[in-house]
Tab-separated table of N, CA and C in Angstrom:
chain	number	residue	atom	x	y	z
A	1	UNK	N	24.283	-28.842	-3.387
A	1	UNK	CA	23.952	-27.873	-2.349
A	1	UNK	C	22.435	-27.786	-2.262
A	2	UNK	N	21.853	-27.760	-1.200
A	2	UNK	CA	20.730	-27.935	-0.975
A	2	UNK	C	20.301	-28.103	0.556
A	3	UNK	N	18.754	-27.530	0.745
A	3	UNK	CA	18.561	-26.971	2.269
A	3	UNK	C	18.286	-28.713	3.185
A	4	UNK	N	19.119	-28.330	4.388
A	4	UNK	CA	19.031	-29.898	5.139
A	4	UNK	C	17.754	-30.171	6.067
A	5	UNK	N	17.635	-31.164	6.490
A	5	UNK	CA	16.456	-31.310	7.461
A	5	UNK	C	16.239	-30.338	8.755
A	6	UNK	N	17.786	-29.653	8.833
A	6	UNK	CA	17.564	-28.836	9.623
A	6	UNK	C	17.503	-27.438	9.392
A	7	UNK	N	17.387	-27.086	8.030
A	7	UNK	CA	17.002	-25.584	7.583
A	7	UNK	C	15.773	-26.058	7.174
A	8	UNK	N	15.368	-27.158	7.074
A	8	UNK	CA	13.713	-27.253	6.992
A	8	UNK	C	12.881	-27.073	7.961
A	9	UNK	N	13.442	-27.930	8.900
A	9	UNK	CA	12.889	-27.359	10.635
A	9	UNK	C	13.202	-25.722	10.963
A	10	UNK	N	14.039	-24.841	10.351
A	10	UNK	CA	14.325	-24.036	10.419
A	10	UNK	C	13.654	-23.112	9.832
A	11	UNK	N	12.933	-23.304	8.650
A	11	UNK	CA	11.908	-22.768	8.080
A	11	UNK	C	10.527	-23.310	8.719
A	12	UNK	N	9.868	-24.108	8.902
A	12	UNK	CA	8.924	-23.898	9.830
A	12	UNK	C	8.945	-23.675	10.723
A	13	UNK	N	9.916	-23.618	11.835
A	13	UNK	CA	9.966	-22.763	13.065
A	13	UNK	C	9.596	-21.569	12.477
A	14	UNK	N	10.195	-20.524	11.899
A	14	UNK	CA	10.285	-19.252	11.359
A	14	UNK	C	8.963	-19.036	10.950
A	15	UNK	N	8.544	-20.362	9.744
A	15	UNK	CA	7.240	-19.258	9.272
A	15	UNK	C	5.803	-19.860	9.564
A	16	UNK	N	5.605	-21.217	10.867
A	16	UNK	CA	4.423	-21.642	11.483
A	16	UNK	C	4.046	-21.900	10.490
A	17	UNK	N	2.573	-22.080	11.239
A	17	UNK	CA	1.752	-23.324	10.102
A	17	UNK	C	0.041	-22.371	10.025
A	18	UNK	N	0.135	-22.512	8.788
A	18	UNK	CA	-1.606	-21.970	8.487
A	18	UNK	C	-2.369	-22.908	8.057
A	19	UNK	N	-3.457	-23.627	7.880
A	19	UNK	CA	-3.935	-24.264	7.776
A	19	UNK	C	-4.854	-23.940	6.532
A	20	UNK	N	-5.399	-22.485	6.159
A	20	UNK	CA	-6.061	-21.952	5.384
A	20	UNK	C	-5.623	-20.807	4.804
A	21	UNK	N	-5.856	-20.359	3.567
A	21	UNK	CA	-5.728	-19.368	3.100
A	21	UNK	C	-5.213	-17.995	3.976
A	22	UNK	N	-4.285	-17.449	4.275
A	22	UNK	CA	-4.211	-16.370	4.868
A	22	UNK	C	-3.602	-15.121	4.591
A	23	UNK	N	-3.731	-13.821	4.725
A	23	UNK	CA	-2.791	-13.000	3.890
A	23	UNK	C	-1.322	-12.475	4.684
A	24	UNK	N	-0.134	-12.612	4.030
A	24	UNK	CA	1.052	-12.219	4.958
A	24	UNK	C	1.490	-11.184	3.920
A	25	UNK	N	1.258	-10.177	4.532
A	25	UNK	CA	1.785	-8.756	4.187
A	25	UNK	C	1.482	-8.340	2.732
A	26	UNK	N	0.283	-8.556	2.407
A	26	UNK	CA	-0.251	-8.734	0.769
A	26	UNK	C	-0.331	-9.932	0.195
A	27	UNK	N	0.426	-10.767	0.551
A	27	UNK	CA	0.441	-11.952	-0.174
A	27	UNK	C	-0.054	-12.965	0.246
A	28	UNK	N	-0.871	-13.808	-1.011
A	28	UNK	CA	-1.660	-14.948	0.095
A	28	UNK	C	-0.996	-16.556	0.205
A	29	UNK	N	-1.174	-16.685	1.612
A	29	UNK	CA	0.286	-17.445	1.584
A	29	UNK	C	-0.890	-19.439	2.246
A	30	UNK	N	-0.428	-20.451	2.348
A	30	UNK	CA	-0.850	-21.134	3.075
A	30	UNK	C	0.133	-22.439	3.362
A	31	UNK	N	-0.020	-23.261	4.531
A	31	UNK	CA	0.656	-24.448	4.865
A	31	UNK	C	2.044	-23.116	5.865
A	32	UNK	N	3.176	-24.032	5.680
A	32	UNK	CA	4.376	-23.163	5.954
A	32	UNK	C	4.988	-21.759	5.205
A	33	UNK	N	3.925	-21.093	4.919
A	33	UNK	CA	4.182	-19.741	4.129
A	33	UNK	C	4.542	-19.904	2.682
A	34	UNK	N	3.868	-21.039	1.904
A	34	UNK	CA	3.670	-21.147	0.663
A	34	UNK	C	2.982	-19.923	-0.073
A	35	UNK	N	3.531	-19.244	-0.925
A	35	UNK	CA	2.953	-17.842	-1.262
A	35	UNK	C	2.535	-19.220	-2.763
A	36	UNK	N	0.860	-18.201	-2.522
A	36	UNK	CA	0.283	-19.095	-3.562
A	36	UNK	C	0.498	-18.579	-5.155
A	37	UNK	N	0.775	-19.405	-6.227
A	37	UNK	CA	1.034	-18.788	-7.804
A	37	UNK	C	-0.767	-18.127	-7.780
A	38	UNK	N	-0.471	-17.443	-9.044
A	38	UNK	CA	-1.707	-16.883	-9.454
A	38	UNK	C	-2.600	-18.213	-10.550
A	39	UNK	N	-1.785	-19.195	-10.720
A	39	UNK	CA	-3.023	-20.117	-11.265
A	39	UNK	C	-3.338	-21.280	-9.898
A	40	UNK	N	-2.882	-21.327	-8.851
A	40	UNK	CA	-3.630	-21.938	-7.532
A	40	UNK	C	-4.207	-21.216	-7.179
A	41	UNK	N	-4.616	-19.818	-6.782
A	41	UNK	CA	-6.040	-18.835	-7.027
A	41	UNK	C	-6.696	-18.926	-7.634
A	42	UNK	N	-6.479	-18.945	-9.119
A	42	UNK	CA	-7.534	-19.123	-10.081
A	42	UNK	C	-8.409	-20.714	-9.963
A	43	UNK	N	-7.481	-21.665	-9.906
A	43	UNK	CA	-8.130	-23.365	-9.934
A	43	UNK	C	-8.417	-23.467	-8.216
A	44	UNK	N	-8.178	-22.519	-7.051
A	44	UNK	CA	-8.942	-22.774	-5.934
A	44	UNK	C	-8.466	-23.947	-5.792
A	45	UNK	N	-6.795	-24.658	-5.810
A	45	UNK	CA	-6.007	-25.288	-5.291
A	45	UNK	C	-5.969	-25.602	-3.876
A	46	UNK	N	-6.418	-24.345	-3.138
A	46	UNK	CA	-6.251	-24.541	-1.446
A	46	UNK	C	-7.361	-24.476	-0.626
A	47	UNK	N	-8.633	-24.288	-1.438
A	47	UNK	CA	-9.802	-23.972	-1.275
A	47	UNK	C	-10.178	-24.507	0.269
A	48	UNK	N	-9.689	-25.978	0.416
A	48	UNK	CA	-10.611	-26.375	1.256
A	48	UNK	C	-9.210	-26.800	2.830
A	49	UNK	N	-8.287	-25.846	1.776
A	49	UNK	CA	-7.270	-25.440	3.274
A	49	UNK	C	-6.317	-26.813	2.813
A	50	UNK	N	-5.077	-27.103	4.104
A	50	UNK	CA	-3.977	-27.958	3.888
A	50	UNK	C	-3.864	-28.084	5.326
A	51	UNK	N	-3.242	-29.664	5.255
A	51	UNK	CA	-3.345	-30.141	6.440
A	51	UNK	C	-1.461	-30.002	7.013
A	52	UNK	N	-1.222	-30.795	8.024
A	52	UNK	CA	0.574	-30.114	8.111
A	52	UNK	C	1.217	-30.827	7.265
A	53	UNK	N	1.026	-32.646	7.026
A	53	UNK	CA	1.363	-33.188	6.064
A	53	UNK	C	1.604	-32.312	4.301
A	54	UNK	N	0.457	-32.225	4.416
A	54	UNK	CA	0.237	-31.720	3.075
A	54	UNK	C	1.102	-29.907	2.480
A	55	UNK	N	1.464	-29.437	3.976
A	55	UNK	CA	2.141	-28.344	4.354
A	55	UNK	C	3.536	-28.588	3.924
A	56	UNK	N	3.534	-29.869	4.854
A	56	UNK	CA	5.566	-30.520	4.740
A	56	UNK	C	5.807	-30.494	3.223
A	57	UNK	N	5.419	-31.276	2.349
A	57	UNK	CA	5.122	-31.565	0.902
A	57	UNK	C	5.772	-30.504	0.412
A	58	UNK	N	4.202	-29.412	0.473
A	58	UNK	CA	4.368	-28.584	-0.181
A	58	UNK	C	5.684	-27.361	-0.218
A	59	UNK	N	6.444	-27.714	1.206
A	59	UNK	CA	7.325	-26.718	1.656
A	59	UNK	C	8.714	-27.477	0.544
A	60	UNK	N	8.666	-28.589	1.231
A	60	UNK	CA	10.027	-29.910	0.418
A	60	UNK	C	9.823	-29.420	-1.397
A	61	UNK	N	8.794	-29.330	-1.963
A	61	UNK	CA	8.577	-28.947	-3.087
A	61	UNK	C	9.233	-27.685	-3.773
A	62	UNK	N	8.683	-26.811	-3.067
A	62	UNK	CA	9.151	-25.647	-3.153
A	62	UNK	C	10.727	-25.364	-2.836
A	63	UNK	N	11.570	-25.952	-1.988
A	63	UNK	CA	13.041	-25.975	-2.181
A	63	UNK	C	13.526	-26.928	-3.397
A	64	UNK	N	12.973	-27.734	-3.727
A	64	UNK	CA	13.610	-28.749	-4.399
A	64	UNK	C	13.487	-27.824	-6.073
A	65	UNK	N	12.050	-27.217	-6.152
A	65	UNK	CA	11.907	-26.836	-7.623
A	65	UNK	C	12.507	-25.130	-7.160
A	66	UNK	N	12.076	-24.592	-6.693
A	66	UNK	CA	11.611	-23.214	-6.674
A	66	UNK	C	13.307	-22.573	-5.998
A	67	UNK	N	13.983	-22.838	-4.767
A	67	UNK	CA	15.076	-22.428	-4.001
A	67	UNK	C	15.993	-23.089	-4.067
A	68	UNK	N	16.303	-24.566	-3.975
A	68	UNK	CA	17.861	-25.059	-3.957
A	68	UNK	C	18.194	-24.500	-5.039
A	69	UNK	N	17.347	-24.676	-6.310
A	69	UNK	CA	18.725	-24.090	-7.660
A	69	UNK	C	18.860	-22.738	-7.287
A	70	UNK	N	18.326	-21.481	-6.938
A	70	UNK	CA	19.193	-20.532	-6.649
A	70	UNK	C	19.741	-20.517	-5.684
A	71	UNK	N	19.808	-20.931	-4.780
A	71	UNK	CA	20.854	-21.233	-3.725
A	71	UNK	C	21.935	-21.679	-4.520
A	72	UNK	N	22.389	-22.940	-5.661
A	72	UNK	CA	23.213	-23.064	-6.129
A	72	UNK	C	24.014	-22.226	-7.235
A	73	UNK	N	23.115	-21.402	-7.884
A	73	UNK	CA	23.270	-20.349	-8.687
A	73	UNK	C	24.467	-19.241	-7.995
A	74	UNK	N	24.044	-18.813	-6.523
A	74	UNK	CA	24.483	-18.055	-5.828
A	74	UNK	C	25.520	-18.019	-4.909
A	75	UNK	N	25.361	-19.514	-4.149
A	75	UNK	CA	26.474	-19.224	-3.114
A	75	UNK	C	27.590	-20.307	-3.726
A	76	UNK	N	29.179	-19.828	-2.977
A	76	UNK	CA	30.156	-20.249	-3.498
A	76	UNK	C	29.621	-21.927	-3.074
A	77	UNK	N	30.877	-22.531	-3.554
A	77	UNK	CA	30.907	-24.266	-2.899
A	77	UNK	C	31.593	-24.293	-1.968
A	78	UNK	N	32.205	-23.657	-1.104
A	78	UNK	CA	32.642	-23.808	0.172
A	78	UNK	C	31.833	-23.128	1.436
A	79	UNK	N	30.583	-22.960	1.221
A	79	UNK	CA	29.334	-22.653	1.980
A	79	UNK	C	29.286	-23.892	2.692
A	80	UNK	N	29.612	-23.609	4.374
A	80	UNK	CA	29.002	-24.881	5.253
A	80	UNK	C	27.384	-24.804	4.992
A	81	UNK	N	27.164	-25.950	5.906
A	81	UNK	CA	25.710	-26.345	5.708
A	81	UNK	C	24.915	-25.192	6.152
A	82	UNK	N	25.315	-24.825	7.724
A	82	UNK	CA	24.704	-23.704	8.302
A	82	UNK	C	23.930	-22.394	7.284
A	83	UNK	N	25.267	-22.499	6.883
A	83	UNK	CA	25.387	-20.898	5.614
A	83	UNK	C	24.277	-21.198	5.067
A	84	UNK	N	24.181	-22.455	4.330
A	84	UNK	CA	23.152	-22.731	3.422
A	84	UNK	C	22.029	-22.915	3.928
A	85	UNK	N	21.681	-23.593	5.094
A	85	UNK	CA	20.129	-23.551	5.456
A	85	UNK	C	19.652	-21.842	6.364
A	86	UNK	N	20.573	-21.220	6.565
A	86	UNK	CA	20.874	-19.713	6.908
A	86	UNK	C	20.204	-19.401	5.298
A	87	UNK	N	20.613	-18.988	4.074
A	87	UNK	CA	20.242	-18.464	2.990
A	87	UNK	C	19.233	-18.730	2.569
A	88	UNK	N	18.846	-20.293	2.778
A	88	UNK	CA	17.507	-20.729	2.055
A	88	UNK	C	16.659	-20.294	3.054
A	89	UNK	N	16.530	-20.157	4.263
A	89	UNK	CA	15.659	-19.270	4.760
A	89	UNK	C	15.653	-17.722	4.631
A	90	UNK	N	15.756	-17.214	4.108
A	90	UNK	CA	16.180	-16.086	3.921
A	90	UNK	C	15.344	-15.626	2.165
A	91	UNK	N	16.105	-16.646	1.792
A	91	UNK	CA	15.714	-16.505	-0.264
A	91	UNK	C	13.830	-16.758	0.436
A	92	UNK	N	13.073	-18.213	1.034
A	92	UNK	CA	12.290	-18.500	1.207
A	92	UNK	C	11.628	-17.535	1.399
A	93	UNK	N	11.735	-16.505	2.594
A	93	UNK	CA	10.793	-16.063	3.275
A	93	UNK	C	10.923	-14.273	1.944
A	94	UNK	N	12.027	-14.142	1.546
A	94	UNK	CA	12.124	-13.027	0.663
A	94	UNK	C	11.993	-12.916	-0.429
A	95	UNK	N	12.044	-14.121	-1.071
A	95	UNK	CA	12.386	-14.328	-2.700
A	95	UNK	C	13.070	-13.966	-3.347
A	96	UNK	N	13.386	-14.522	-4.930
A	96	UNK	CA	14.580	-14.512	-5.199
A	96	UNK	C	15.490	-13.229	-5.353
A	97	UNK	N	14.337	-12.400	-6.189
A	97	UNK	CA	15.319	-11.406	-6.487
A	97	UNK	C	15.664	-10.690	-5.440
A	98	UNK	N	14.995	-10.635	-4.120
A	98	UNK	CA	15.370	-10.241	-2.818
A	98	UNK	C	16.740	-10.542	-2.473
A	99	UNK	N	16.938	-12.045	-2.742
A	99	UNK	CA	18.182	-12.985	-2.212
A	99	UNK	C	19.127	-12.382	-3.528
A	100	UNK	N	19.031	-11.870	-4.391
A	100	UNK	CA	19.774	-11.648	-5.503
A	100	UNK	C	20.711	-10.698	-5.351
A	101	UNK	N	19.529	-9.710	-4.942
A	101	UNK	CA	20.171	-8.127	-4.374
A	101	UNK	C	20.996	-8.479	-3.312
A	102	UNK	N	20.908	-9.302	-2.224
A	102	UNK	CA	21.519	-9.279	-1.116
A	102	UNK	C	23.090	-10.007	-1.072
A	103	UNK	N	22.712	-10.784	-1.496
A	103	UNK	CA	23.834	-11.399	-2.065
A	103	UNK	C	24.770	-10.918	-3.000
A	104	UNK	N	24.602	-10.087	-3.570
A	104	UNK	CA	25.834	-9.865	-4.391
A	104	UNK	C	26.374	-8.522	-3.773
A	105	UNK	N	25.986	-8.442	-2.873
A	105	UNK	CA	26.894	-7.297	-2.053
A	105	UNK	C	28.359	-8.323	-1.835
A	106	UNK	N	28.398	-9.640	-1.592
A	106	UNK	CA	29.213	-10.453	-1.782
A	106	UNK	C	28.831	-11.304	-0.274
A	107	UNK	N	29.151	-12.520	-0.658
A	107	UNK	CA	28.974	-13.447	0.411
A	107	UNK	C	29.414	-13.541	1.777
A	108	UNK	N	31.050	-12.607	1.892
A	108	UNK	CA	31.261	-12.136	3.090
A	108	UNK	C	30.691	-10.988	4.338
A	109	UNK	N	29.289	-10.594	2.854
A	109	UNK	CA	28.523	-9.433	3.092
A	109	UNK	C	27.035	-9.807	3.598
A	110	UNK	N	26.982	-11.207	3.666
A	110	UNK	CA	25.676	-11.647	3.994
A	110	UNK	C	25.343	-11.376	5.722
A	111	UNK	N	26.191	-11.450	6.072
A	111	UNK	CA	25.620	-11.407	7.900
A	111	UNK	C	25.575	-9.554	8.379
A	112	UNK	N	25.835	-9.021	7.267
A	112	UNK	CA	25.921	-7.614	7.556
A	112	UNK	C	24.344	-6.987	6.844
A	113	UNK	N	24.347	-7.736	5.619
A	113	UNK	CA	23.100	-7.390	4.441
A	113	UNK	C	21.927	-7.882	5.275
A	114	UNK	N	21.953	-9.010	5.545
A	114	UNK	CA	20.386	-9.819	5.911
A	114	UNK	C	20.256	-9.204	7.167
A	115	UNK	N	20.160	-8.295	7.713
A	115	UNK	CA	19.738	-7.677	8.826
A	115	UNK	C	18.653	-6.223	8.258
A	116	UNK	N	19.408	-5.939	6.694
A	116	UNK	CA	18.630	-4.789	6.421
A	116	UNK	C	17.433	-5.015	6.028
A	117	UNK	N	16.983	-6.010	6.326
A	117	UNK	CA	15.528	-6.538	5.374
A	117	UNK	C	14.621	-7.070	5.950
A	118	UNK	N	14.299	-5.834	6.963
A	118	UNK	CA	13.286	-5.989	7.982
A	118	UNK	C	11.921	-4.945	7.898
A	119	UNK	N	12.466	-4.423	6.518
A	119	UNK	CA	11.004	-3.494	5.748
A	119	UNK	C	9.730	-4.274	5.102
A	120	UNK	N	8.843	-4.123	5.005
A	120	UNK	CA	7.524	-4.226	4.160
A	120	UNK	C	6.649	-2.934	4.186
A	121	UNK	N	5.971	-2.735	3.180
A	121	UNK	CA	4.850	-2.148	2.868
A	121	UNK	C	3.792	-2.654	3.716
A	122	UNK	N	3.252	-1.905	4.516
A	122	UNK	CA	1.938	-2.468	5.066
A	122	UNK	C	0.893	-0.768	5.334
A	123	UNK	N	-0.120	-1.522	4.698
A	123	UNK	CA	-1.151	-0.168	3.738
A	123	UNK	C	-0.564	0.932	3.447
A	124	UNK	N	0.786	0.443	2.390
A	124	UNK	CA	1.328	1.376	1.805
A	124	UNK	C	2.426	2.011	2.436
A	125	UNK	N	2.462	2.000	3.723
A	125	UNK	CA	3.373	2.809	4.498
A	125	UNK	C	4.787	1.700	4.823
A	126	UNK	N	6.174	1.306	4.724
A	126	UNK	CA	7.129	1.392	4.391
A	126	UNK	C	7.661	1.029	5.890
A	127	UNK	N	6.884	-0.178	6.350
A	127	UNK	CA	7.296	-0.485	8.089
A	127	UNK	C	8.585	-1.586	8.460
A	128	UNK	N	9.150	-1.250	9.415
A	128	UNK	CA	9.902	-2.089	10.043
A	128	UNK	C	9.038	-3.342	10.766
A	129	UNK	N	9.120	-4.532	10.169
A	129	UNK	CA	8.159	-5.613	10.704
A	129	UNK	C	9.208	-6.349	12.176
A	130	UNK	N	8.706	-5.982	13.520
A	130	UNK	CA	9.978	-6.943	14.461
A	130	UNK	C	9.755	-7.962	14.522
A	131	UNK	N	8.819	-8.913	13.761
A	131	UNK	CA	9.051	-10.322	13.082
A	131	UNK	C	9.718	-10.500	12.467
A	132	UNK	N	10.626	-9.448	11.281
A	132	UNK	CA	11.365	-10.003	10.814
A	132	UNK	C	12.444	-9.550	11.181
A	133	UNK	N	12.814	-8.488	11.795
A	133	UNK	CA	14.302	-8.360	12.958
A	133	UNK	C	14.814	-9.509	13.199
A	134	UNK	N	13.379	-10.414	14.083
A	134	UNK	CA	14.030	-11.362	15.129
A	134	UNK	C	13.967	-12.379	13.818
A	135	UNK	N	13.744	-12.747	12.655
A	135	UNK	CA	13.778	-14.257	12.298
A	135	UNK	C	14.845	-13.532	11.392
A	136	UNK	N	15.420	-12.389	10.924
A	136	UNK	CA	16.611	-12.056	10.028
A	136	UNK	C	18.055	-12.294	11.507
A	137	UNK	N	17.823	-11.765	12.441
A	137	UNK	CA	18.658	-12.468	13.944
A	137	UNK	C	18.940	-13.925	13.996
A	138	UNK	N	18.174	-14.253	13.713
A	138	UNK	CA	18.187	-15.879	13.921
A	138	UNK	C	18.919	-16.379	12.755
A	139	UNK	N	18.717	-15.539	11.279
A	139	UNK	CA	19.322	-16.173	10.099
A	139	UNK	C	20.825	-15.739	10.225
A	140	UNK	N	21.187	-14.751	10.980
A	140	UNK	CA	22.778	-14.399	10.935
A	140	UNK	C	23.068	-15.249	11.920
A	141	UNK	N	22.863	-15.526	12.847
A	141	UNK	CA	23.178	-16.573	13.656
A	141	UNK	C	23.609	-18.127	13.362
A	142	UNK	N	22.654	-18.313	12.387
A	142	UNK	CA	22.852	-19.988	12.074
A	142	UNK	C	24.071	-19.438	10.750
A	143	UNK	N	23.932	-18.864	10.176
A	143	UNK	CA	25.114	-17.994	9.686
A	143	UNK	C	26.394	-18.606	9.823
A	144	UNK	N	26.477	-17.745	11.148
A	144	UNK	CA	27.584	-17.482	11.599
A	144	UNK	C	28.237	-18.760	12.669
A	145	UNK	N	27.664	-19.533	12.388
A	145	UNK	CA	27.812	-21.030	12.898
A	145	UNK	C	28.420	-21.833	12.789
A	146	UNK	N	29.512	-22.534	12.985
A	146	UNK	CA	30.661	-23.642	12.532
A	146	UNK	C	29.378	-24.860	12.523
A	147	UNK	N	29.844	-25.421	11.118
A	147	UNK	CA	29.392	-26.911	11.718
A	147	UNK	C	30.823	-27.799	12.311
């Protein structure tokens, strides 16, 4: 189990392309919303920015080490593909223990759950972001999708 070429296109649709260092909602993120570790801050890993190539990489990386295994951890084996590139966008843009909580409301509970998780903190105050309405919309959708 693991996210397809088209929950990859599915994740950069969703989270665009930065080219440089930028901050998304506290966190400093770059390429396709790579939230950077705290030792690529420290060694100035991105210093001189990422190109889209170097974006793609880094995104393919990050499912292969960081999201397919909890994706496999989590969802049953009779998850169509949809489901699954539906979740890995979802775990991606939220992280894990985000996807942890949500998920174990139970898997028949996912197209009801991933709608509630359209909060962030922004300067402290506890906002409804309608960026993520519409890209948590889009994740119940591919969802709810026959292949």
């Amino acid at each position: 189990m693991q996210t397809s070429e088209n929950g990859i296109l599915f994740i950069k649709a969703n989270e665009g392309f930065v080219g440089k260092i930028s901050n998304d909602v506290g966190h400093p993120v770059i390429g396709h919303g790579h939230d950077l570790t705290p030792q690529e801050i420290a060694n100035g890993t991105f210093a001189d920015g990422i190109d889209e190539a170097g974006a793609d990489a880094l995104l393919r990386s990050d499912l292969i080490t960081r999201f397919d295994p909890v994706l496999r951890k989590f969802l049953p084996p009779t998850s169509n593909q949809n489901q699954v590139d539906s979740c890995s966008d979802f775990l991606y843009n939220n992280g894990p223990a985000n996807f942890a909580t949500m998920i174990h409301h139970g898997f028949d509970q996912v197209p009801v759950q991933m709608p509630a998780w359209h909060w962030a903190h922004v300067n402290g105050v506890l906002t409804s972001l309608p960026g993520l309405v519409a890209r948590l919309a889009k994740e119940v959708a591919l969802f709810n999708t026959p292949v």
